[in-house]
Coordinates of C-alpha atoms and ligand atoms in Angstrom, one line a residue:
X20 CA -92.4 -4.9 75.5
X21 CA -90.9 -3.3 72.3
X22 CA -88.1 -5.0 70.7
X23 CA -85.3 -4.6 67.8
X24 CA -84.1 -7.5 66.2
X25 CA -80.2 -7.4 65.1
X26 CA -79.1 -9.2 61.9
X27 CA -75.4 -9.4 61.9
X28 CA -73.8 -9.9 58.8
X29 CA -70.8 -12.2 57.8
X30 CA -68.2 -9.8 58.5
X31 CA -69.4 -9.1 61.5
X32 CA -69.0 -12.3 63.2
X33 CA -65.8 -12.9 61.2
X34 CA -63.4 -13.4 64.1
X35 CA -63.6 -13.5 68.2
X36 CA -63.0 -9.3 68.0
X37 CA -65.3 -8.4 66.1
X38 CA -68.2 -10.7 67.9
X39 CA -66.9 -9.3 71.0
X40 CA -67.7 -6.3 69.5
X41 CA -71.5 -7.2 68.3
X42 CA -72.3 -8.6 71.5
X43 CA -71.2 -5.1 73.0
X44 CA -73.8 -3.4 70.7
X45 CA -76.9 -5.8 72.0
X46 CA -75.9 -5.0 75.4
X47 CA -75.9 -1.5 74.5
X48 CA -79.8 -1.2 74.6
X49 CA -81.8 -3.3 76.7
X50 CA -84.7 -3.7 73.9
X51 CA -82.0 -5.1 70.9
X52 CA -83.8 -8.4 72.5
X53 CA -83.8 -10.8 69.5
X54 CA -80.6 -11.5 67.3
X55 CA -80.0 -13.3 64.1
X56 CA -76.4 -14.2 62.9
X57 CA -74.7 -15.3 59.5
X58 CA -71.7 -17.4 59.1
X59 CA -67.9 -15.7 59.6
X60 CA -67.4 -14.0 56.7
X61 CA -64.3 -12.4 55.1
X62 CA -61.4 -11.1 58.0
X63 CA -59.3 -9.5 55.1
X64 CA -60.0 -8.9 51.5
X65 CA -59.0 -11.9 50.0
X66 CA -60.0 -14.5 52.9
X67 CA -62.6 -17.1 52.0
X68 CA -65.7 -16.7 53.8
X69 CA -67.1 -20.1 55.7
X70 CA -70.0 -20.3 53.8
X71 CA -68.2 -20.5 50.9
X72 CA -65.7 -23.2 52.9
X73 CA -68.6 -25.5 53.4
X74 CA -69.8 -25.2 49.5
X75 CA -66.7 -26.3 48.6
X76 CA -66.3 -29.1 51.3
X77 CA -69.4 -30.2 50.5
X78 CA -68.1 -31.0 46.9
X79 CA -65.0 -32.8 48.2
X80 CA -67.9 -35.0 50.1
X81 CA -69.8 -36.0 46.8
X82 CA -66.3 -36.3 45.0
X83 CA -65.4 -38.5 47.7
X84 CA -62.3 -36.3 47.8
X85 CA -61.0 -37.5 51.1
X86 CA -57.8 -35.2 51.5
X87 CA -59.4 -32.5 50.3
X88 CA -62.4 -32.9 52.7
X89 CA -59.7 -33.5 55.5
X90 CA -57.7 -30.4 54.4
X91 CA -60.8 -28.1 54.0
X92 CA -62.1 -29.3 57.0
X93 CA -59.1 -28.6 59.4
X94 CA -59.6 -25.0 57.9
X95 CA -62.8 -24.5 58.8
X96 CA -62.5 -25.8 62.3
X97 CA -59.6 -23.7 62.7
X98 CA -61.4 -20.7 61.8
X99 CA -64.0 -21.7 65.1
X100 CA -61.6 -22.6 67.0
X101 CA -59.6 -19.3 66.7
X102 CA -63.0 -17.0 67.7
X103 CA -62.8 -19.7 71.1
X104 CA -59.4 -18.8 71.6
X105 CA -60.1 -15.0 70.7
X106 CA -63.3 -14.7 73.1
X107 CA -61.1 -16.9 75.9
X108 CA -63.7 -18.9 76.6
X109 CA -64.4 -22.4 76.5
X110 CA -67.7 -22.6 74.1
X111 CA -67.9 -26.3 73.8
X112 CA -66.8 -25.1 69.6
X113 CA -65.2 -29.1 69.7
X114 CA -68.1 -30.6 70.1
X115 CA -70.4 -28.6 67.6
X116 CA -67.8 -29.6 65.1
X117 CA -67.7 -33.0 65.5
X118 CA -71.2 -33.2 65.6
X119 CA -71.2 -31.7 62.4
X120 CA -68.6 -33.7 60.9
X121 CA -70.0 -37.1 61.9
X122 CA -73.4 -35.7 60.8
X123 CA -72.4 -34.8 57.0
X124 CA -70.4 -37.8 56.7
X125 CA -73.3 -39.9 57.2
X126 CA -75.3 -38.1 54.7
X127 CA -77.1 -35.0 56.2
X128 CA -76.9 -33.7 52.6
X129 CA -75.7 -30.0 51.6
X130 CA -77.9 -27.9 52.8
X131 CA -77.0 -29.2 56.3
X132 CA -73.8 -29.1 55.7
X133 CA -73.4 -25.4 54.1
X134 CA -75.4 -23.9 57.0
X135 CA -73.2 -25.3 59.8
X136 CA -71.4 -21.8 60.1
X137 CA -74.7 -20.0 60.9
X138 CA -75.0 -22.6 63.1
X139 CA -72.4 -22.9 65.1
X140 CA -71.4 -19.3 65.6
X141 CA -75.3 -19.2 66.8
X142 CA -74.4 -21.1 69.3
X143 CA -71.2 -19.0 70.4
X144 CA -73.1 -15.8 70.4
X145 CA -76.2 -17.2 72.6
X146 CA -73.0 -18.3 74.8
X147 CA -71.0 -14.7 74.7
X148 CA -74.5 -12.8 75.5
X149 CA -75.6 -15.6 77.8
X150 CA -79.0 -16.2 76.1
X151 CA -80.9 -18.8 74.3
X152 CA -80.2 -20.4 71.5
X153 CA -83.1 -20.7 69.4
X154 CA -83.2 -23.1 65.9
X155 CA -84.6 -21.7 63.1
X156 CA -85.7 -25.4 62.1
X157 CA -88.4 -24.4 64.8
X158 CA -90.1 -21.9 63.0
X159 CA -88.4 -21.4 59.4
X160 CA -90.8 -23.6 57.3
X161 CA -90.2 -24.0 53.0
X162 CA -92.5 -26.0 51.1
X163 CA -91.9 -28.8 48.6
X164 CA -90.2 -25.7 45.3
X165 CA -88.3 -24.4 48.5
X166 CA -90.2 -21.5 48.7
X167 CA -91.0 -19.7 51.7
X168 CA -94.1 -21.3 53.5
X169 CA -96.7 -18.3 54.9
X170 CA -97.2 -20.5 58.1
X171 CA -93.3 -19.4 58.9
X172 CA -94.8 -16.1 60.6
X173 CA -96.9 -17.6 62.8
X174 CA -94.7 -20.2 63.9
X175 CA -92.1 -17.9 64.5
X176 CA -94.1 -15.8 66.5
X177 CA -95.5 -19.0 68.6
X178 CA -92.0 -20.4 69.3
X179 CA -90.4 -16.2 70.3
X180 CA -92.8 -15.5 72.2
X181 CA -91.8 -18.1 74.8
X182 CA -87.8 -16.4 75.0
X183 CA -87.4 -13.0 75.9
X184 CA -84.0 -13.0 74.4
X185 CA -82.7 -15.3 71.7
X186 CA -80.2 -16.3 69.2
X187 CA -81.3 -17.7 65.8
X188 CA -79.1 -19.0 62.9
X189 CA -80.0 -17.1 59.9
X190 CA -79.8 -18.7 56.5
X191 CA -82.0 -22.2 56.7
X192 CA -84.8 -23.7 57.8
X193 CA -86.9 -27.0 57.1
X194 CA -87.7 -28.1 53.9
X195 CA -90.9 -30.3 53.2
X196 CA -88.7 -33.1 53.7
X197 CA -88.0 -32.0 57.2
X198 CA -84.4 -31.8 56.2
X199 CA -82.4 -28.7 56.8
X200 CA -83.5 -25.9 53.8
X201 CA -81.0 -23.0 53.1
X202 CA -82.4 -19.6 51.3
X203 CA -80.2 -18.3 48.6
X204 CA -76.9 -16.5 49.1
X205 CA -76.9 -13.8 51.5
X206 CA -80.5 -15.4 52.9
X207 CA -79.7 -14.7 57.0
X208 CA -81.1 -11.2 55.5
X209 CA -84.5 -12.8 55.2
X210 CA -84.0 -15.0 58.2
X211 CA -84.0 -11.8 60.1
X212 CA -86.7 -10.3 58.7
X213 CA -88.6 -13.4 59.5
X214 CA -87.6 -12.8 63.0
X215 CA -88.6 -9.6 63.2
X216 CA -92.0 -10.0 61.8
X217 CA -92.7 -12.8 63.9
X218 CA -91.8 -10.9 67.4
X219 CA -93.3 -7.5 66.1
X220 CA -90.4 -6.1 66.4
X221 CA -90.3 -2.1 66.5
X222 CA -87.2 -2.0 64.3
X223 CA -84.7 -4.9 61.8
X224 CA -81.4 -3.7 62.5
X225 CA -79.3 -4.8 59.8
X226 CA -75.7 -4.9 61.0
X227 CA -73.2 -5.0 58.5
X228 CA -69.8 -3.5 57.3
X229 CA -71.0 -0.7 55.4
X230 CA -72.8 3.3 57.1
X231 CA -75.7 2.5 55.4
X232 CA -77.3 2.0 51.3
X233 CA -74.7 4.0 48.4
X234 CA -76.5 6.4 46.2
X235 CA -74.5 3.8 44.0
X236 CA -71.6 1.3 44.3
X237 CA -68.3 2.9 46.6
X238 CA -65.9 1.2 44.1
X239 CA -66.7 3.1 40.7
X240 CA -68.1 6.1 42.2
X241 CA -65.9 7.7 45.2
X242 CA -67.8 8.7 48.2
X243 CA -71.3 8.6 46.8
X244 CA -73.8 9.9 49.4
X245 CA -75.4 7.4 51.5
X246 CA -78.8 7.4 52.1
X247 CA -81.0 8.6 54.8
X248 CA -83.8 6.9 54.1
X249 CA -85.9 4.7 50.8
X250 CA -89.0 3.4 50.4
X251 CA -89.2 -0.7 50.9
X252 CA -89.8 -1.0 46.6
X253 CA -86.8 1.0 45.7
X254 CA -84.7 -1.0 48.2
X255 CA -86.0 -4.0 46.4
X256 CA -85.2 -2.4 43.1
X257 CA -81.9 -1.5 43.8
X258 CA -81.1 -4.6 45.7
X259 CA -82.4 -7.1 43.0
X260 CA -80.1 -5.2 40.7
X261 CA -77.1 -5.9 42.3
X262 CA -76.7 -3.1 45.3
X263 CA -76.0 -6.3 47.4
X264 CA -76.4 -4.8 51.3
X265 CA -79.2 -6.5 51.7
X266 CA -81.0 -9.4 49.9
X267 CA -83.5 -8.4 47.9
X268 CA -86.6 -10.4 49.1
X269 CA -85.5 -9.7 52.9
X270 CA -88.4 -6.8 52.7
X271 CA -91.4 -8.9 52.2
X272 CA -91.6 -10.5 56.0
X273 CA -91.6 -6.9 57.3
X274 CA -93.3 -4.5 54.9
X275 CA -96.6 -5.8 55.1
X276 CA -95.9 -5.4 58.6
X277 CA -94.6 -2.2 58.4
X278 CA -91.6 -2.6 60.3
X279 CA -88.7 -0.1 59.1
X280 CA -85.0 -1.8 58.5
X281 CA -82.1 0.0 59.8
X282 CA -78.7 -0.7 58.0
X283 CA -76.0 -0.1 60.2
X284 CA -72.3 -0.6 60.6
X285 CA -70.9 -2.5 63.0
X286 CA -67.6 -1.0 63.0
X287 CA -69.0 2.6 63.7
X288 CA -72.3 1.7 65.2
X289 CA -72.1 5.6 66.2
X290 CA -73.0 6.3 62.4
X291 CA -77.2 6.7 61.7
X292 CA -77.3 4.3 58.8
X293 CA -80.0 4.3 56.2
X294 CA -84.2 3.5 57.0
X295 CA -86.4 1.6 54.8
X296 CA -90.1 2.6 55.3
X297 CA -92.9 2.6 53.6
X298 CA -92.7 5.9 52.0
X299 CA -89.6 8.0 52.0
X300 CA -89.1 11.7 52.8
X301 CA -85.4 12.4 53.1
X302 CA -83.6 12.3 49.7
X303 CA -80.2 13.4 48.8
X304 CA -78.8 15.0 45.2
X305 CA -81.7 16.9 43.8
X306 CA -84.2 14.5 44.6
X307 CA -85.6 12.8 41.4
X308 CA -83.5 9.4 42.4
X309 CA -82.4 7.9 45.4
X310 CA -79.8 5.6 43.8
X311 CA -78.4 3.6 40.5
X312 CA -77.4 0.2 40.7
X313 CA -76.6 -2.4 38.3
X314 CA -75.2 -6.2 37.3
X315 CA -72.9 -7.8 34.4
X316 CA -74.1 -10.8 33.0
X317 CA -76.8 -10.9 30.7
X318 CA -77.7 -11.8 27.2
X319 CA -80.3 -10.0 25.0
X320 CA -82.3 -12.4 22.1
X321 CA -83.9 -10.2 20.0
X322 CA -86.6 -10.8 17.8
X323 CA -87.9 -9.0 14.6
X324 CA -91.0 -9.9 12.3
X325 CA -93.3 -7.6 10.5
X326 CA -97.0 -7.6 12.0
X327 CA -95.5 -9.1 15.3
X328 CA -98.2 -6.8 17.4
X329 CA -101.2 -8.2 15.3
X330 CA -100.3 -11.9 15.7
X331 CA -101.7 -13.5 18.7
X332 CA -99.7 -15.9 21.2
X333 CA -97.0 -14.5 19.6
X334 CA -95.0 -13.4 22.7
X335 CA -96.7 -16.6 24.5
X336 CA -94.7 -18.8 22.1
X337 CA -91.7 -17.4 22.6
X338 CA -92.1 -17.8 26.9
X339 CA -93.2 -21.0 26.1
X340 CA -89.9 -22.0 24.2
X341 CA -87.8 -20.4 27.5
X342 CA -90.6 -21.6 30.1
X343 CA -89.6 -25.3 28.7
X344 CA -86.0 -25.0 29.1
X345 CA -86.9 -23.9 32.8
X346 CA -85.5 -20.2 32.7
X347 CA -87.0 -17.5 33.5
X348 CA -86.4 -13.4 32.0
X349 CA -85.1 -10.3 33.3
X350 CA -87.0 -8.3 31.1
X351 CA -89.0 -8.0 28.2
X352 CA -89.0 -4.9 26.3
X353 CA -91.0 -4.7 23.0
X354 CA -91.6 -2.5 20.3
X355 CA -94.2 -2.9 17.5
X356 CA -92.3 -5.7 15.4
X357 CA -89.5 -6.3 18.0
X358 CA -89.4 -8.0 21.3
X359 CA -86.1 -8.4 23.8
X360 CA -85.5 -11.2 26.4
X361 CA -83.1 -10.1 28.4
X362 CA -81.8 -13.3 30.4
X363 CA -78.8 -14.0 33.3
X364 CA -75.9 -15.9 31.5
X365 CA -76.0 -18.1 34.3
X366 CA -79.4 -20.0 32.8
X367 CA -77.6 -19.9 29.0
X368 CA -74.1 -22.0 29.0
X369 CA -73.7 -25.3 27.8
X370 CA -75.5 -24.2 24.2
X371 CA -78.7 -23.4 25.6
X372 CA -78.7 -20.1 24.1
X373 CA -77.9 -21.4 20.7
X374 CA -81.0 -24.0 21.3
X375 CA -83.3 -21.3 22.6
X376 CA -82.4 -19.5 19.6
X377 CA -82.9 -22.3 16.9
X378 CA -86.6 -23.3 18.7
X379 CA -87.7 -19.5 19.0
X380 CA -86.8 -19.8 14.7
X381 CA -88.8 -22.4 14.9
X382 CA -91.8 -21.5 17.4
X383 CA -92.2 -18.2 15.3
X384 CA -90.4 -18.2 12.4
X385 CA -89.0 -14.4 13.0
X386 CA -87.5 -12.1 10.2
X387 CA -84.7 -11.8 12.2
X388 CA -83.4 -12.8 15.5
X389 CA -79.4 -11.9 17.0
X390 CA -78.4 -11.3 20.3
X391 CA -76.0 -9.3 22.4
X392 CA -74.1 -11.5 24.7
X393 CA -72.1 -9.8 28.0
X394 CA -74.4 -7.0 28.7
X395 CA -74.8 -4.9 31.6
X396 CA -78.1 -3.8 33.0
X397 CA -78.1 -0.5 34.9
X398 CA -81.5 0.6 37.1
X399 CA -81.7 4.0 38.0
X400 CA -84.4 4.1 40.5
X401 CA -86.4 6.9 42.6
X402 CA -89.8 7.6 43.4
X403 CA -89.1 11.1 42.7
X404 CA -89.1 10.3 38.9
X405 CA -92.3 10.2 38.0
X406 CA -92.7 13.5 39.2
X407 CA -90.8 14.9 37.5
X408 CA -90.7 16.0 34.0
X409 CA -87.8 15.6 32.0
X410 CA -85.7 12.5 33.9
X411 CA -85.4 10.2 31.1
X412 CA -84.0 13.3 29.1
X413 CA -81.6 14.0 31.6
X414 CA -80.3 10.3 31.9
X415 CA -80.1 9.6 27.9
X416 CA -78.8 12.8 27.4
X417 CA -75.6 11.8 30.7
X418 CA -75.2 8.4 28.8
X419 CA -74.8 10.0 25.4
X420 CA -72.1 12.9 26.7
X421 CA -70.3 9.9 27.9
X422 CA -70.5 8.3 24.2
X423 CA -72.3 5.4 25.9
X424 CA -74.1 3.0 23.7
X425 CA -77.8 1.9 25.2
X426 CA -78.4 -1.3 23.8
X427 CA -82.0 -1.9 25.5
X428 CA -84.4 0.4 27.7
X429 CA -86.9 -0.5 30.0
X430 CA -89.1 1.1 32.2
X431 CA -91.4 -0.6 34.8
X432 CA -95.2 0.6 34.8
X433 CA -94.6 2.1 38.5
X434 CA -92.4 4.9 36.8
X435 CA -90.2 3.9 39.7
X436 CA -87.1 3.2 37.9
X437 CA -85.5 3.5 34.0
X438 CA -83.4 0.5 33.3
X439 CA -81.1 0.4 30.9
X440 CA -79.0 -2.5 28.2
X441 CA -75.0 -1.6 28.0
X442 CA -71.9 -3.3 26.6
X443 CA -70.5 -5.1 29.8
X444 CA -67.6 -2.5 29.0
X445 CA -69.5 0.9 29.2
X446 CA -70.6 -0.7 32.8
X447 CA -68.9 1.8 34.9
X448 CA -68.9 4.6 33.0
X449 CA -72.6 4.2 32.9
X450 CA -73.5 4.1 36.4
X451 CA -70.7 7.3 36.7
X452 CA -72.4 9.5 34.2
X453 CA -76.0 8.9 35.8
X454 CA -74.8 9.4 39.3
X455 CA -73.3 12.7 38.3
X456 CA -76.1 13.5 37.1
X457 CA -78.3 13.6 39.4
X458 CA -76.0 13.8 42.2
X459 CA -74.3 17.2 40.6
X460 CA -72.9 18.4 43.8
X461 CA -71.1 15.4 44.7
X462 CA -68.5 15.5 41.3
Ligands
LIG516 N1 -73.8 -17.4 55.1 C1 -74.7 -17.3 54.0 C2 -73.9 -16.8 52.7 O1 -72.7 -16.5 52.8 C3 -75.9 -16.5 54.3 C4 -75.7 -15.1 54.7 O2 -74.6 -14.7 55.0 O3 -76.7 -14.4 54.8 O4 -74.5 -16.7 51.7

């Protein structure tokens, strides 16, 4: 029988309403058979998402902070209790959270405790819709670096296959320890794709807050077009480069399958949304790219020496210097005698950079080296551009109207995207003048 697996998102299971609401649009068609749920997320800009609730109780834990604990912990439980009270049902939401309590003060550890939202409004869903509640310790498997063990498909597919409705907690699984493993932030988006591989499902609807994927962010261009459809690698693209809808490595469970993702909006499920497929057709603005997305955040170390391209192992011991300090690079543009890392600030306080910087003098003994802390990285991506002649013109030519200084260009071998180095500053202004660019009609 075909299926659709839904993935709803934190704000949609934010209060009792709005699940209310979610569980209205499973009823809605009889094959939206398997669904996947993150933890209540924000009710009102401003509000603190559970998630983030349990991070921070978690912390109170190892500080043995006791009144914070206490304090954070009546918050939470008032947050589940409230979606009882707003559904008017008793869904036994006491128990699951003195389970959990008793649970993480004997040492469950954090990812136990920091995926305790997912699982408990699992639990109240599969109640609200009357259907199983199915744990994704059963079938989400990680190996001993946390990553993503293959066997997870199979498993999943073994243990679905017995339900023909469920309710999964997105989020976790086990770890090789057989202790609860979460995926990064924002990781129910993989947890869903995991379930849709595994049942074969004809469609991943991804339920969320938004009509669909933004030729570019809502909040520095207004009213960019939404898409109608991209291809899997621009959605990974765009995603890894901050368009955060959906996480970026939430396509690889259902690409190979070829299973098209649906982002939708639970608050006007009326509204089409935006397709991921394989390969594209519909495209908005004048075609040559399907969006621009970007991040703050990074630092640039670049390196000058005369001869650089006839050395050998050059460029090796430079990685080597980073690979030892355990980071790993954004990009790595080069030019005859230069060579960028571009690397996330988050890998480079506590005077790592200034290390890095003194064992690359050392590693290579460089003419020069400097670096360009707080820079933004903008990707304009689109298959359409390597089609056609002319886009790098076009985009260099928008950033340089704008007086916008490009500190660092790169562009991937697939000719699928151009990204490009700016002062942190110039960030907006940057992703304006591209957008309008190739989106002329929407100034
Ligand atoms: N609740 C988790 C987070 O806030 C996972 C998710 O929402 O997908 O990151």
């Amino acid at each position: 029988m075909d299926c659709k697996v839904c993935k709803f998102g934190g704000t949609s299971m934010a209060d009792g309403n709005v699940i209310l609401r979610a569980a209205q649009i499973v009823r809605s068609e009889a094959d939206r058979r398997y669904v996947v749920v993150s933890a209540p997320g924000k009710r009102f800009s401003g509000d603190i998402k559970v998630t983030d609730l349990l991070y921070s109780l978690y912390d109170a834990y190892e500080q043995k902070d006791e009144a914070l604990f206490e304090e954070l912990w009546q918050k939470i439980s008032l947050r589940f209790l409230n979606i009882e009270r707003e559904i008017g049902r008793d869904l036994q939401v006491q128990a699951a959270l003195d389970e959990a309590k008793q649970e993480i003060l004997s040492g469950a550890g954090k990812d136990y405790c920091v995926s305790r939202g997912e699982f408990i409004v699992a639990h109240i869903v599969a109640a609200v819709l009357d259907v199983p509640f199915v744990d994704a310790t059963e079938f989400v498997r990680f190996d001993e670096h946390g990553l993503l063990k293959e066997e997870t498909f199979a498993l999943a597919s073994e243990t679905l296959k017995k339900y023909e409705r469920a309710v999964v907690p997105g989020f976790y699984g086990l770890g090789a320890d057989g202790k609860v493993k979460t995926f990064s932030r924002g990781g129910g988006d993989i947890s869903g794709a995991i379930v849709a591989r595994g049942v074969m499902a004809k469609l991943y609807e991804n339920w969320t807050d938004v009509s669909g994927f933004y030729a570019c962010d809502p909040r520095i261009v207004n009213s960019p077009c939404c898409m109608e459809e991209l291809s899997y690698a621009e959605l990974r693209e765009l995603s890894y480069m901050g368009a955060n809808v959906l996480h970026s490595e939430s396509i690889f469970p259902v690409r190979s399958a070829g299973i098209p993702i649906r982002i939708c909006n639970t608050f006007r499920p009326e509204d089409r949304g935006t397709y991921i497929v394989t390969a594209a057709k519909r495209r908005l603005g004048d075609g040559v790219v399907t969006g621009i997305a970007g991040k703050k955040g990074f630092t640039s170390i670049t390196i000058e020496k005369s001869m650089m391209n006839a050395e050998i192992g050059f460029v090796q011991k430079v990685l080597a210097v980073i690979g030892k300090h355990g980071i790993s690079f954004e990009h790595l543009p080069s030019g005859i005698d230069t060579m960028s890392l571009v690397i996330d600030n988050e890998f480079l306080r506590g005077g790592i950079l200034e290390a890095l910087v003194s064992e690359i003098k050392e590693a290579v003994s460089p003419d020069k080296i400097y670096t360009h802390e707080d820079i933004a990285m903008i990707a304009t991506v689109g298959h359409g551009m390597a089609k056609n002649v002319g886009t790098s013109a076009r985009l260099f030519k928008a950033l340089s109207e704008s007086g916008i200084n490009v500190n660092m260009i790169d562009q991937g071998s697939s000719e699928l995207n151009i990204i490009v180095g700016v002062e942190s500053k110039d960030y907006e202004s940057c992703i304006r003048a591209v957008y309008y660019e190739f989106f002329p009609a929407n100034e």
